[in-house]
Amino acid sequence: MEILIQQLFNGLTIGSVYALVALGLTLVYGILHIPNFAHGALYMMGGYVTLTMMTKFGLHYWIAIFVSIIVVGLIGVLMERLVFHPLREAPPIHDKIAAIGILLFLEAFAQKIWGADYQSMPTPYESVVQIFGLTITMQRLLIVIAAIVVMILLYLFLKKTYTGATIIAMSQNREGANLVGVNTNKVAMLTFMISGGLAAIASSLSAPINLVFPGMGQLVILKAFVIIILGGMGSIPGAIVGGYILGFSESLGATYISNDYKDIIAFVLLVIILTVKPTGLFSKGGH
Amino acid sequence: MSTISNRKIVIPVLILLAVFFPLMTQNNTYIIHVMTLSFIWMIGVYGLNLLAGYTGYLSLAHAGFFAIGAYSLGILTVKAQMNFWLAFLLALVITSVIGLIVGIIALRTKEHFFAIYTLCLGYILYLVIDKWESLTEGVRGLIGIPAPANIGPIKFDNELSNYYLVLVFLLLVVLVMYRIIHSLSGRTYIAIRNSEDLAQTIGISTMKNKLTVFVLSTFFAGLSGALYASFVRFIGPDIGAIQITFDLLTYLLVGGIGTLTGPIVGTLLIVWLSQFLQDLQDQRMLIFGPILTLLVIFYPRGIVGGVSSLFQMIRSKGSQKSTTVSKGRTAKEMVIEKNTISDKQVKEG
C-alpha cells in the first residue's frame, strides 16, 4: 500500500513535468498547427541555462530559473521569426523538417558548449519531509506545487487578460482574429515565448532529480507528443490531464510491470490510440 | 538542345563513371569503402523519397525498417545459420510484411499525426532491438555476419566485389524508381501529395496507393539495411536510432526531395563532406542542422530542384526567341509540377 502511494506521488511529480512540456507544445500547435519537434531541444536548453547560471555565475536557483525562462523564451521567438514565420505558407512537411533541423542544431550546439557528459544540478531543496507517513524530498514537492501554480497562472493569463484572449482567438481562427484586429505576428511570437518559458521551467524543476545532458529532451518531447494526442492537439486542459495520466501510468507501470520497458508504455499507448482513432482522442472537426 | 538526347548521353556516362570509379582511385580501399556505404544509404534514401517526396507522407520510422532489414539478415545468418541469399530474400520479405502491417494502421493517420505516429513507432522499434537481448544481443550488437555468398564463380570477399554488388542493386533501385515515377502510378502518388481529397474525388483509391508506396519504401529500407549488414558485418541497435532517420532525411533534402536524382546528389555530397569533416563527427549537426532548415526555407527542392529551375529559367528565356514547339518533355512536366505546387501553397494559405 505504501509503495502504491509513493508511486502515485512519483507519478504526480513526473506528470507535472510532462504537463508543463505538453502545454508549451499544445499552445504552439493551437496557434500555428506546427508539431514543433524542436520543443525538446528548448527543454534541454532550459536545463543547461539554469545549470550554467547556478554553477558559473552563482545565482540563486529561482533567479537562475528566471534567466532561463527569458533565454529559452527568446530562442523560441527567434525560431518563430527566422524559421516558422517564413514557412507559414509552405506545405506542412516543410515545417516538420525545419523543426528537425533546429533540433539537430541545438543538440549539437549544447554538446559543443557544455560537452556530452551527464551533469547533475544542485538544488537548495535537498531536505526530506514526512507527510502522512510518506517520505518525500522537498524538490519533488516543489515540482508539483510549482507546476500547479504555473498552470493556474497560465489559465488566468489566457482567460482573464486581453493578451491571453488574443492567443485563444488566434487558435480558434487565425484569419478571423486577424480581421478583428489581432496582430497575429505578435501573438505567434508571444506564444513561442510562453512555450519556451514553460519548457525552461519544466526542465529546471526536474533537472535536480534527473540529470542534464544534450539528449535529455528527446524522450520528454516524444512523450509530450503522446500527451497532446491523448488530450487533443491544441487543447490546454487536455495537455494537463494527459500529462498526469501518462505520469501515473508510467510510475505504476515501472513498479508493477517492468522498469526496463517503462519508456515504451507511452508509445504503445499512442500507437493504440491512433490505431483506434486516427485523428487522436477528443479531436475537434477540421484541423 | 533536347533534354532527351542529353539524358541518353548523361546516364550511360554516369554509369560508366560508377563502374570505372574503383580503377580511377587505383583500388583505394578507403575510398571504395566510403563509396559503397554511400550507395547503400542512397537505396534507403530512395525509399524515403518515394514516401515523403512523392507521396507527401513524412515517415520518421525509416531507420527502424532499415534496422529490421539489417537485423533480419543478421539473425537469420548468424543465429539460424541460413544460406546467405535465402536469408537476404527473407530479410526483404520480413521487412515488407512488417511494413504492410504497420502501413495498414499508420496510414489511417494523416500529416502531423502520421509523422508523430511513425516517430513513436521508430522509437518502439529501436527500444525493442535494444532490450530484446535474447534475439538481438542488445547493446553488444550482432557480430560476424557473413559476407554475401558466392554466386557461381563470383566471390564477394573484398571491398571491390562488394562495391559492384551494391552498385548493381543501386542501379536496379534507380531503374525501378524511374519506372514508377514516370508511370501512371507515379502521377497518382504526386496527385496524392498535392491534394489527397482531390485525388480521392477523381477516383483514386488513396489508401491502396499509399499502402503500396509505404510497403515499397520499407522494402527499399530493408534492402538497404540488409546490404549494410552484409557489408559492415557488424550491427548494433544504433542503426535503428532516430538519428539515422534524420541523417537520411538530410541526404534527401540536400539533394532534393521529390526529385529522381536528389538522393544520389545529396548522399554523395553529405557523406563525403562528413568524411572531410571527420574530426567534427559529433558536431557535424552544428552545420547540417541549419543547412536543413535553410534549405527548406529557401530551396525546398534541394540542389537538384534548384539547379533544374535555374536551367528552366535559362531555357524559357531562350525559347522566347526560338519556337516553343521544341520544348522537352521534362520541361513541360516541371511546369505542371510547379503549377501544382503553387496551387498547393494557395490552398494552404
XYZ file of C-alpha atoms in Angstrom:
636
model
C 0.000 0.000 0.000
C 2.798 2.345 0.949
C 4.572 1.574 -2.308
C 1.408 2.378 -4.202
C 1.029 5.779 -2.555
C 4.723 6.506 -3.039
C 4.405 5.610 -6.695
C 1.284 7.709 -7.083
C 3.218 10.652 -5.733
C 6.063 9.909 -8.141
C 3.509 9.829 -10.931
C 2.255 13.218 -9.801
C 5.813 14.578 -10.000
C 6.587 13.181 -13.448
C 3.123 14.093 -14.641
C 3.627 17.731 -13.602
C 6.785 17.954 -15.694
C 5.142 16.268 -18.668
C 2.124 18.532 -18.398
C 4.291 21.673 -18.475
C 6.166 20.488 -21.565
C 2.978 19.370 -23.277
C 1.346 22.732 -22.520
C 4.030 24.571 -24.453
C 3.734 22.152 -27.329
C -0.029 22.342 -27.461
C -0.055 26.154 -27.343
C 2.206 26.323 -30.387
C 0.208 23.662 -32.168
C -3.013 25.532 -31.448
C -1.673 28.749 -32.929
C 0.366 27.629 -35.906
C -0.577 23.965 -36.434
C 3.075 23.021 -36.275
C 4.178 19.910 -34.415
C 7.275 21.563 -33.010
C 9.836 18.762 -32.963
C 12.388 21.255 -31.648
C 10.467 21.711 -28.400
C 12.548 19.006 -26.729
C 15.670 20.973 -27.604
C 14.173 24.018 -25.874
C 13.576 21.861 -22.816
C 17.219 20.757 -22.918
C 18.469 24.328 -23.367
C 16.410 25.377 -20.350
C 18.170 22.807 -18.202
C 21.605 23.900 -19.345
C 20.979 27.627 -18.973
C 19.738 27.190 -15.413
C 22.678 24.938 -14.592
C 25.196 27.389 -16.030
C 23.625 30.319 -14.210
C 23.875 28.424 -10.926
C 27.354 26.965 -11.268
C 29.200 29.617 -13.303
C 27.510 32.773 -12.071
C 26.485 31.538 -8.651
C 22.936 32.753 -8.980
C 20.199 31.522 -6.704
C 18.058 28.664 -8.018
C 14.977 30.802 -8.580
C 16.860 33.634 -10.267
C 18.616 31.100 -12.482
C 15.239 29.694 -13.494
C 14.024 33.186 -14.276
C 17.026 33.874 -16.522
C 16.474 30.516 -18.166
C 12.822 31.324 -18.907
C 13.849 34.568 -20.607
C 16.685 32.995 -22.609
C 14.752 29.978 -23.808
C 11.698 32.124 -24.489
C 13.839 34.334 -26.692
C 15.207 31.280 -28.515
C 11.588 30.322 -29.127
C 10.795 33.773 -30.503
C 13.855 33.614 -32.754
C 12.704 30.242 -34.031
C 9.318 31.655 -34.888
C 10.748 34.724 -36.601
C 13.550 33.060 -38.536
C 12.057 29.712 -39.397
C 8.351 29.170 -38.885
C 7.199 32.599 -39.976
C 8.800 32.353 -43.448
C 7.403 28.840 -43.748
C 3.812 29.613 -42.829
C 2.615 29.257 -46.429
C 4.719 26.179 -47.220
C 3.399 22.610 -47.371
C 3.119 21.083 -43.883
C 6.010 18.680 -44.448
C 8.436 21.631 -44.575
C 7.668 22.864 -41.055
C 8.421 19.456 -39.668
C 11.728 19.142 -41.472
C 12.730 22.669 -40.470
C 11.905 21.871 -36.850
C 14.036 18.742 -37.055
C 16.879 20.886 -38.406
C 16.620 23.196 -35.406
C 16.507 20.229 -33.066
C 19.689 18.758 -34.542
C 21.418 22.116 -34.375
C 20.529 22.857 -30.771
C 21.573 19.399 -29.614
C 24.927 19.655 -31.373
C 25.274 23.179 -30.003
C 24.718 22.034 -26.417
C 27.212 19.251 -26.892
C 29.756 21.703 -28.246
C 29.343 24.203 -25.426
C 28.669 22.012 -22.426
C 30.054 18.633 -23.507
C 28.296 15.300 -23.782
C 28.650 14.414 -20.083
C 25.753 13.913 -17.753
C 25.718 16.715 -15.204
C 23.733 16.967 -12.036
C 22.108 20.165 -10.895
C 22.410 21.277 -7.280
C 19.277 22.344 -5.523
C 18.665 24.252 -2.288
C 15.778 21.880 -1.543
C 17.608 18.700 -0.640
C 15.794 18.110 2.610
C 13.309 15.334 3.164
C 9.868 15.831 4.637
C 7.403 13.393 6.118
C 3.795 13.847 5.109
C 1.171 11.266 6.091
C 3.930 8.732 6.629
C 5.347 9.333 3.166
C 8.988 10.240 2.692
C 9.156 12.982 0.131
C 12.094 15.097 -0.989
C 11.399 18.812 -0.994
C 12.388 19.048 -4.634
C 9.637 16.657 -5.715
C 7.094 18.502 -3.633
C 8.347 21.713 -5.165
C 7.871 20.362 -8.701
C 4.248 19.514 -8.018
C 3.451 22.827 -6.332
C 5.327 24.986 -8.810
C 3.760 23.204 -11.782
C 0.278 23.738 -10.391
C 1.000 27.406 -9.694
C 2.319 27.881 -13.242
C -0.734 26.185 -14.705
C -3.089 28.376 -12.692
C -1.192 31.497 -13.733
C -1.300 30.408 -17.354
C -5.002 29.734 -17.088
C -5.669 33.150 -15.570
C -3.489 34.780 -18.208
C -5.326 33.092 -21.057
C -8.818 33.604 -19.670
C -8.679 36.906 -17.838
C -6.290 39.132 -19.737
C -6.754 40.758 -23.092
C -3.435 39.456 -24.426
C -4.304 35.957 -23.348
C -7.627 36.205 -25.111
C -5.874 37.050 -28.376
C -3.965 33.753 -28.159
C -7.211 31.863 -27.698
C -8.794 33.830 -30.529
C -5.960 33.031 -32.866
C -6.031 29.353 -32.051
C -9.721 29.311 -32.849
C -9.431 31.088 -36.156
C -6.335 32.775 -37.482
C -7.995 34.795 -40.242
C -10.872 35.733 -38.004
C -8.505 37.006 -35.334
C -6.632 38.964 -37.970
C -9.884 40.508 -39.204
C -10.909 41.796 -35.807
C -7.550 43.481 -35.399
C -5.377 40.973 -33.590
C -1.743 41.332 -34.564
C -1.216 37.694 -35.439
C 2.560 38.037 -35.800
C 2.898 39.397 -32.283
C 0.643 36.709 -30.894
C 2.662 33.996 -32.626
C 5.865 35.393 -31.122
C 4.298 35.649 -27.700
C 3.089 32.072 -27.923
C 6.568 30.822 -28.748
C 7.912 32.890 -25.856
C 5.462 31.278 -23.429
C 6.089 27.856 -24.910
C 9.847 28.212 -24.472
C 9.372 29.573 -20.967
C 7.231 26.598 -19.969
C 9.861 24.219 -21.333
C 12.557 26.036 -19.321
C 10.500 25.846 -16.121
C 9.818 22.158 -16.643
C 13.441 21.235 -17.237
C 14.799 23.460 -14.456
C 12.391 21.919 -11.981
C 13.018 18.339 -12.999
C 16.775 18.573 -13.597
C 17.782 18.174 -9.905
C 16.018 14.786 -9.721
C 17.149 13.754 -13.198
C 20.315 14.796 -14.998
C 21.291 17.395 -17.557
C 22.675 16.129 -20.884
C 22.309 17.033 -24.575
C 19.787 14.291 -25.316
C 17.619 14.936 -22.248
C 14.798 16.401 -24.307
C 14.362 13.545 -26.730
C 12.257 11.198 -24.651
C 10.371 14.016 -22.977
C 9.305 15.547 -26.274
C 8.167 12.214 -27.663
C 6.072 11.724 -24.567
C 4.732 15.263 -24.824
C 3.531 14.407 -28.316
C 1.778 11.359 -26.947
C 0.156 13.588 -24.352
C -1.159 16.182 -26.745
C -2.550 13.484 -28.995
C -4.137 11.925 -25.932
C -5.581 15.234 -24.840
C -6.426 16.583 -28.287
C -3.994 18.642 -30.340
C -4.208 22.261 -29.268
C -6.313 21.611 -26.185
C -4.944 23.135 -22.984
C -6.906 21.158 -20.367
C -6.179 18.074 -22.480
C -2.446 18.616 -22.164
C -2.652 18.885 -18.378
C -4.890 15.867 -17.921
C -2.891 13.866 -20.454
C 0.350 14.755 -18.681
C -0.884 13.421 -15.384
C -2.396 10.297 -16.958
C 0.936 9.476 -18.556
C 2.844 10.280 -15.367
C 0.702 7.935 -13.312
C 0.699 5.121 -15.854
C 4.475 5.314 -16.160
C 5.281 5.267 -12.467
C 2.787 2.477 -11.830
C 3.972 0.593 -14.909
C 7.576 0.842 -13.765
C 6.667 -0.705 -10.397
C 4.153 -3.317 -11.402
C 5.089 -4.246 -14.971
C 8.726 -3.704 -15.873
C 11.222 -0.987 -15.187
C 13.108 -1.764 -18.411
C 10.128 -1.126 -20.587
C 8.601 1.822 -18.715
C 9.537 4.221 -21.513
C 7.700 2.121 -24.037
C 4.356 2.492 -22.229
C 3.762 5.959 -23.614
C 4.431 4.907 -27.172
C 2.346 1.777 -27.003
C -0.415 3.960 -25.588
C -0.071 6.307 -28.530
C 0.020 3.545 -31.107
C -3.144 2.067 -29.624
C -4.904 5.439 -29.533
C -4.047 6.328 -33.104
C -4.856 2.834 -34.293
C -8.332 3.096 -32.875
C -8.856 6.772 -33.608
C -6.517 8.134 -36.295
C -7.283 11.777 -35.550
C -6.489 11.481 -31.859
C -8.778 11.449 -28.860
C -11.069 14.451 -28.356
C -10.113 15.896 -31.743
C -12.278 18.681 -32.957
C -13.532 18.574 -36.514
C -11.364 20.029 -39.268
C -7.896 20.742 -38.095
C 19.064 21.122 -77.096
C 16.547 18.413 -76.379
C 16.855 17.037 -72.870
C 16.003 13.522 -74.004
C 19.159 13.210 -76.104
C 21.052 14.808 -73.227
C 19.784 12.122 -70.958
C 20.849 9.423 -73.403
C 24.396 10.636 -73.060
C 24.476 11.646 -69.420
C 23.089 8.472 -67.885
C 25.463 5.987 -69.562
C 28.357 8.305 -68.765
C 27.377 8.366 -65.108
C 27.004 4.589 -65.020
C 30.377 4.122 -66.715
C 31.870 6.559 -64.237
C 30.489 4.498 -61.372
C 31.741 1.268 -62.936
C 35.267 2.560 -63.529
C 35.377 4.563 -60.327
C 37.477 1.971 -58.437
C 40.038 1.964 -61.252
C 40.311 5.724 -61.132
C 41.078 5.603 -57.436
C 43.668 2.840 -58.021
C 41.675 0.495 -55.829
C 41.988 2.691 -52.767
C 40.033 0.582 -50.253
C 39.134 3.530 -48.061
C 37.526 5.480 -50.894
C 35.744 2.398 -52.211
C 34.508 1.603 -48.717
C 33.001 5.051 -48.232
C 31.538 4.989 -51.727
C 29.890 1.609 -51.145
C 28.421 2.852 -47.884
C 27.020 5.914 -49.580
C 25.439 3.709 -52.276
C 23.798 1.695 -49.520
C 22.430 4.851 -47.897
C 21.156 6.026 -51.295
C 18.928 2.965 -51.582
C 17.406 3.809 -48.206
C 17.032 7.455 -49.178
C 15.167 6.430 -52.326
C 12.660 4.641 -50.132
C 12.193 7.769 -48.052
C 11.966 9.866 -51.198
C 9.152 7.798 -52.650
C 7.122 8.172 -49.478
C 7.972 11.674 -48.256
C 8.962 13.299 -51.549
C 6.419 11.931 -53.972
C 3.508 11.000 -51.753
C 3.924 13.642 -49.053
C 3.975 11.379 -46.012
C 6.936 12.051 -43.743
C 7.819 8.736 -42.130
C 10.185 9.059 -39.192
C 10.354 5.300 -38.659
C 12.528 4.742 -41.699
C 15.637 3.854 -39.701
C 13.516 1.324 -37.831
C 12.793 -0.510 -41.060
C 16.414 -0.179 -42.084
C 17.301 -1.886 -38.816
C 14.666 -4.573 -39.326
C 16.248 -5.429 -42.669
C 19.733 -5.471 -41.186
C 18.773 -7.460 -38.101
C 16.678 -9.967 -40.080
C 19.676 -10.751 -42.231
C 21.996 -10.804 -39.233
C 19.837 -13.059 -37.093
C 18.994 -15.446 -39.926
C 22.615 -15.898 -40.956
C 24.347 -15.769 -37.566
C 21.819 -17.442 -35.294
C 19.863 -19.618 -37.715
C 22.909 -20.385 -39.900
C 20.828 -19.902 -43.001
C 22.174 -19.680 -46.535
C 23.088 -16.052 -47.222
C 20.923 -15.352 -50.246
C 17.936 -17.133 -48.777
C 18.340 -15.028 -45.637
C 18.720 -11.940 -47.794
C 15.448 -12.635 -49.569
C 13.721 -13.461 -46.305
C 15.005 -10.231 -44.746
C 13.344 -8.285 -47.545
C 10.132 -10.246 -47.145
C 10.124 -9.754 -43.368
C 10.676 -6.006 -43.687
C 7.957 -5.661 -46.305
C 5.452 -7.703 -44.332
C 6.098 -5.652 -41.192
C 5.837 -2.571 -43.411
C 2.490 -3.792 -44.712
C 1.084 -4.392 -41.255
C 2.377 -1.076 -39.944
C 1.228 0.721 -43.076
C -2.350 -0.507 -42.795
C -2.557 1.058 -39.354
C -0.248 4.044 -39.695
C -1.698 5.298 -42.970
C -5.073 5.875 -41.410
C -3.431 8.891 -39.812
C -2.500 11.960 -41.786
C 0.069 14.736 -41.867
C 1.220 15.603 -38.339
C -0.343 12.540 -36.823
C 1.454 10.334 -39.307
C 4.786 11.973 -38.545
C 4.271 11.665 -34.785
C 2.946 8.128 -35.107
C 5.941 6.988 -37.114
C 8.299 8.882 -34.801
C 6.977 6.912 -31.840
C 6.948 3.725 -33.868
C 10.592 4.226 -34.782
C 11.368 4.639 -31.126
C 9.497 1.448 -30.223
C 11.429 -0.471 -32.890
C 14.672 0.908 -31.511
C 13.754 0.044 -27.917
C 12.705 -3.483 -28.883
C 16.004 -4.085 -30.670
C 17.902 -2.604 -27.743
C 16.105 -4.532 -24.998
C 15.312 -7.892 -26.605
C 18.692 -9.325 -25.773
C 17.913 -12.990 -26.364
C 17.206 -12.244 -30.021
C 19.290 -9.222 -30.948
C 22.116 -9.365 -28.392
C 21.067 -5.879 -27.196
C 23.760 -3.248 -26.927
C 26.505 -5.767 -27.700
C 25.221 -5.987 -31.242
C 25.424 -8.812 -33.754
C 28.945 -9.776 -34.724
C 30.230 -11.965 -37.529
C 27.561 -11.513 -40.163
C 28.868 -13.372 -43.237
C 29.740 -11.571 -46.454
C 27.439 -12.270 -49.393
C 27.767 -15.893 -50.511
C 29.281 -16.684 -53.900
C 27.059 -16.515 -56.931
C 28.583 -19.170 -59.195
C 32.181 -18.125 -59.770
C 31.724 -14.606 -58.367
C 33.080 -14.132 -54.867
C 32.304 -11.242 -52.546
C 35.286 -11.393 -50.260
C 36.810 -7.959 -50.861
C 35.734 -4.329 -50.957
C 35.785 -4.165 -54.732
C 33.368 -7.021 -55.364
C 31.039 -5.676 -52.702
C 31.175 -2.295 -54.379
C 29.924 -3.783 -57.628
C 27.282 -5.829 -55.866
C 25.884 -2.740 -54.155
C 26.175 -0.763 -57.372
C 24.048 -3.351 -59.189
C 21.387 -3.109 -56.500
C 21.511 0.677 -56.594
C 21.097 0.759 -60.371
C 18.151 -1.615 -60.091
C 16.574 0.617 -57.445
C 17.077 3.725 -59.573
C 15.595 1.940 -62.564
C 12.579 0.836 -60.564
C 12.163 4.361 -59.175
C 12.415 5.801 -62.676
C 9.770 3.430 -63.961
C 7.471 4.169 -61.033
C 7.801 7.940 -61.215
C 7.210 8.078 -64.950
C 4.220 5.762 -64.837
C 0.616 6.464 -64.050
C 1.288 5.262 -60.506
C 3.923 7.947 -60.082
C 1.458 10.577 -61.238
C -1.051 9.164 -58.816
C 1.365 9.498 -55.926
C 2.120 13.103 -56.834
C -1.601 13.749 -57.031
C -1.993 12.360 -53.523
C 0.825 14.591 -52.316
C -0.699 17.676 -53.832
C -4.184 17.089 -52.560
C -5.435 13.878 -51.128
C -9.061 14.997 -51.165
C -8.864 15.982 -54.794
C -7.192 12.697 -55.699
C -9.991 10.860 -53.991
C -12.695 12.790 -55.819
C -11.244 11.846 -59.198
C -11.491 8.207 -58.269
C -8.054 7.341 -56.932
C -8.058 4.776 -54.177
C -5.690 6.746 -51.968
C -5.385 4.106 -49.271
C -4.353 1.401 -51.751
C -1.803 3.666 -53.378
C -0.403 4.967 -50.104
C -0.068 1.430 -48.819
C 1.798 0.380 -51.961
C 4.168 3.297 -51.542
C 4.669 2.602 -47.856
C 5.495 -1.060 -48.455
C 7.836 -0.164 -51.322
C 9.512 2.396 -49.121
C 10.046 -0.116 -46.321
C 11.238 -2.640 -48.919
C 13.946 -0.207 -50.024
C 14.825 0.488 -46.398
C 15.062 -3.241 -45.739
C 17.211 -3.794 -48.827
C 19.489 -1.014 -47.746
C 19.674 -2.437 -44.222
C 20.411 -5.972 -45.404
C 23.179 -4.709 -47.685
C 24.558 -2.639 -44.823
C 24.636 -5.663 -42.510
C 26.413 -7.815 -45.073
C 28.872 -5.072 -45.940
C 29.799 -3.764 -42.477
C 29.265 -7.242 -40.949
C 28.551 -5.822 -37.517
C 25.299 -4.203 -36.418
C 24.237 -2.562 -33.180
C 20.916 -1.085 -32.079
C 22.177 2.380 -33.018
C 21.344 1.771 -36.668
C 17.680 1.906 -35.712
C 18.012 5.174 -33.806
C 16.109 8.250 -34.845
C 19.411 9.953 -35.739
C 19.734 7.644 -38.738
C 16.322 8.734 -39.956
C 17.416 12.345 -39.571
C 20.611 11.578 -41.485
C 18.657 10.028 -44.340
C 16.307 12.987 -44.308
C 19.265 15.362 -44.547
C 20.665 13.465 -47.546
C 17.285 13.600 -49.210
C 16.640 17.242 -48.516
C 20.042 18.499 -49.543
C 19.844 16.560 -52.793
C 16.259 17.444 -53.496
C 13.110 15.957 -52.037
C 10.738 14.701 -54.691
C 13.386 14.548 -57.416
C 14.784 11.434 -59.019
C 18.466 12.325 -58.827
C 18.231 14.117 -55.478
C 19.096 11.105 -53.296
C 22.285 10.460 -55.284
C 23.483 14.052 -55.217
C 22.585 14.659 -51.569
C 24.042 11.429 -50.238
C 27.308 11.746 -52.143
C 27.737 15.340 -51.075
C 26.961 14.885 -47.402
C 28.766 11.569 -46.975
C 31.972 12.932 -48.498
C 31.612 16.221 -46.674
C 31.273 14.279 -43.425
C 34.423 12.358 -44.303
C 36.363 15.583 -44.767
C 34.966 16.919 -41.517
C 35.920 13.727 -39.672
C 37.082 15.465 -36.536
C 33.749 17.237 -36.400
C 31.904 13.905 -36.221
C 29.859 14.833 -33.152
C 29.389 18.417 -34.082
C 28.601 17.949 -37.747
C 24.936 18.636 -36.976
C 26.054 22.107 -35.979
C 26.439 22.643 -39.712
C 23.898 20.233 -41.173
C 21.052 21.254 -38.859
C 20.964 24.866 -40.046
C 21.570 23.708 -43.636
C 18.472 21.535 -43.371
C 16.392 24.406 -42.064
C 17.711 26.972 -44.530
C 17.234 24.618 -47.469
C 13.627 24.006 -46.544
C 13.017 27.743 -46.383
C 14.892 28.864 -49.479
C 15.360 25.781 -51.674
C 12.645 23.348 -50.661
C 13.543 21.138 -53.609
C 17.223 20.934 -52.718
C 20.206 21.178 -55.012
C 18.635 19.234 -57.869
C 15.423 21.231 -57.682
C 17.352 24.499 -57.521
C 19.554 23.639 -60.488
C 16.684 22.381 -62.613
C 14.621 25.515 -62.023
C 17.704 27.540 -62.931
C 18.024 25.602 -66.195
C 14.358 26.066 -66.785
C 14.702 29.801 -66.370
C 17.551 29.917 -68.866
C 15.650 27.713 -71.277
C 12.465 29.738 -71.057
C 14.493 32.845 -71.848
C 15.991 31.028 -74.844
C 12.684 29.685 -76.028
C 11.238 33.146 -76.230
C 13.444 33.612 -79.253
C 13.094 30.153 -80.802
C 9.885 28.265 -81.407
C 8.106 26.896 -78.399
C 7.500 23.518 -80.045
C 10.952 22.207 -79.236
C 10.340 22.261 -75.529
C 11.418 18.976 -73.968
C 9.005 16.718 -72.248
C 10.665 17.246 -68.895
C 10.332 20.982 -69.067
C 6.619 20.608 -69.551
C 6.472 18.212 -66.672
C 8.265 20.645 -64.467
C 5.857 23.382 -65.395
C 2.985 21.116 -64.457
C 4.658 20.213 -61.228
C 5.431 23.810 -60.450
C 1.824 24.770 -61.032
C 0.571 22.077 -58.753
C 2.962 23.123 -56.058
C 1.851 26.714 -56.193
C -1.764 25.512 -56.174
C -0.974 23.667 -53.005
C 0.556 26.743 -51.490
C -2.513 28.754 -52.307
C -4.662 26.166 -50.634
C -2.501 26.102 -47.543
C -2.556 29.855 -47.187
